[in-house]
GROMACS .gro file of C-alpha atoms in nm:
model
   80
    1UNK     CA    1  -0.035  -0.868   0.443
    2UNK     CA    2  -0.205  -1.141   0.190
    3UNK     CA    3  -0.469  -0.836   0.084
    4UNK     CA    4  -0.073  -0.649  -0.030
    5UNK     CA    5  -0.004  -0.947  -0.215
    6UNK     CA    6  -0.314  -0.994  -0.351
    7UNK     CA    7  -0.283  -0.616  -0.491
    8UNK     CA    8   0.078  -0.688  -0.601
    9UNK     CA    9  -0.054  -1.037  -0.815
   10UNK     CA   10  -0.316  -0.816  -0.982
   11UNK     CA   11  -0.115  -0.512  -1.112
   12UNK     CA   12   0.115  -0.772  -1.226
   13UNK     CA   13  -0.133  -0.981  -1.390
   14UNK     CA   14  -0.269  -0.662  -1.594
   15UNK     CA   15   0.078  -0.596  -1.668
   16UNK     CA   16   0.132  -0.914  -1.831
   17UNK     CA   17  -0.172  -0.915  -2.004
   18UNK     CA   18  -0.169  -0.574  -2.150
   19UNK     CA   19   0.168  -0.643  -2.267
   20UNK     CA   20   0.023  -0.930  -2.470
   21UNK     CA   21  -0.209  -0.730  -2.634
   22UNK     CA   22  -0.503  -0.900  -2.434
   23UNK     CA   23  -0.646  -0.629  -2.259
   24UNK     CA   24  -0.621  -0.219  -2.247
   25UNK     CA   25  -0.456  -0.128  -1.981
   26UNK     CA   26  -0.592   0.207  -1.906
   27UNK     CA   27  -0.926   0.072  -1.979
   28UNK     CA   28  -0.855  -0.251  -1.721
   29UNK     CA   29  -0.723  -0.002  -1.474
   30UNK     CA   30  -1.037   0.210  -1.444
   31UNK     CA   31  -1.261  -0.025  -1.426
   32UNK     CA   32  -1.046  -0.220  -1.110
   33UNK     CA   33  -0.980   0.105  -0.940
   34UNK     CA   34  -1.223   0.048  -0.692
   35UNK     CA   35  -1.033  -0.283  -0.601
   36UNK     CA   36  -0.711  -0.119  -0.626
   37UNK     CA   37  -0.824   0.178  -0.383
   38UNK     CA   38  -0.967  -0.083  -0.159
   39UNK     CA   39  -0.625  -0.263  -0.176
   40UNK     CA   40  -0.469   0.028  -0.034
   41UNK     CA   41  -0.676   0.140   0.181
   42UNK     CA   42  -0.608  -0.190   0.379
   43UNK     CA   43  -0.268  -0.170   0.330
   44UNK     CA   44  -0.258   0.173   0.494
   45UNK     CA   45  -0.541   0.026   0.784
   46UNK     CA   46  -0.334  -0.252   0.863
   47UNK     CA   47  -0.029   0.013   0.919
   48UNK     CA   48  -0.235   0.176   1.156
   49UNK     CA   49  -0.391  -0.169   1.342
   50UNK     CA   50  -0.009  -0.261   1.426
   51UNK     CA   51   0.100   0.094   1.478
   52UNK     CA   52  -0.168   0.121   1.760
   53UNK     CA   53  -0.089  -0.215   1.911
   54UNK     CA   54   0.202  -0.219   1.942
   55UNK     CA   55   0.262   0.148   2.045
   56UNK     CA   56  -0.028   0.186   2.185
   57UNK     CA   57  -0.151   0.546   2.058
   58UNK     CA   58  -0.175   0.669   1.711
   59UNK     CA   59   0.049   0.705   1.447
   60UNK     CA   60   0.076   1.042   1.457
   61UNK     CA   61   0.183   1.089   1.809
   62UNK     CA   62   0.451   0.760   1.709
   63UNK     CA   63   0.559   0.996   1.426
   64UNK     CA   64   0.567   1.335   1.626
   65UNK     CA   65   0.779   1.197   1.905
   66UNK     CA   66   1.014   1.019   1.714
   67UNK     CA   67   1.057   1.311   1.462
   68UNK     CA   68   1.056   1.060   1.173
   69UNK     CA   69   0.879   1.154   0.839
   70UNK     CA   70   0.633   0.910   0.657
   71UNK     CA   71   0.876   0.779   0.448
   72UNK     CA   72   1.126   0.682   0.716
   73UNK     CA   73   0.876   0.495   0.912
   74UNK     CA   74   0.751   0.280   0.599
   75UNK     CA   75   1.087   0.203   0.494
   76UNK     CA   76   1.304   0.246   0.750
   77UNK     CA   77   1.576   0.536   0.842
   78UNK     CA   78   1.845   0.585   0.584
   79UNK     CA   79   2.220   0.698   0.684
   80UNK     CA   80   2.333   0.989   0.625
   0.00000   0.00000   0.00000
C-alpha cells in the first residue's frame, strides 16, 4: 500500500505545481510515466499477492467462481 500512496502524493504534487505555473504538466507527466506505470503496476501486483494468499489460486478463477466483474471486486458489490 505505501508504493499507492506514494503514487497518490506525486500526481498530487504535479497537480499543485502545475497549477502554480511551476511546471508543464503534460511535459512533467511524460517524463514520470515510467514511475507512474511502475506505480501501478505494483498496485495491480500487490492485488494479485493477496488475492493468491488468501484464496489460494488466481484471480481469475476468484473472479470466475464468484461471477463478479473487475470492478466489483476492487470496489466492492453495489445494490441493486
Amino acid at each position: 500500500m505505501p508504493i499507492l500512496a506514494q503514487g497518490l502524493a506525486l500526481a498530487l504534487w504535479l497537480g499543485i505545481w502545475s497549477r502554480q505555473g511551476r511546471i508543464n504538466f503534460l511535459s512533467a507527466l511524460q517524463s514520470l510515466a515510467p514511475i507512474i506505470l511502475g506505480t501501478a503496476a505494483a498496485g495491480l501486483s500487490w492485488v494479485f499477492i493477496i488475492s493468491q494468499r488468501e484464496f489460494g489460486h488466481g484471480m481469475t478463477e476468484w473472479i470466475q467462481f464468484t461471477n463478479m466483474s473487475w470492478v466489483d471486486m476492487l470496489i466492492g458489490p453495489q445494490p441493486n
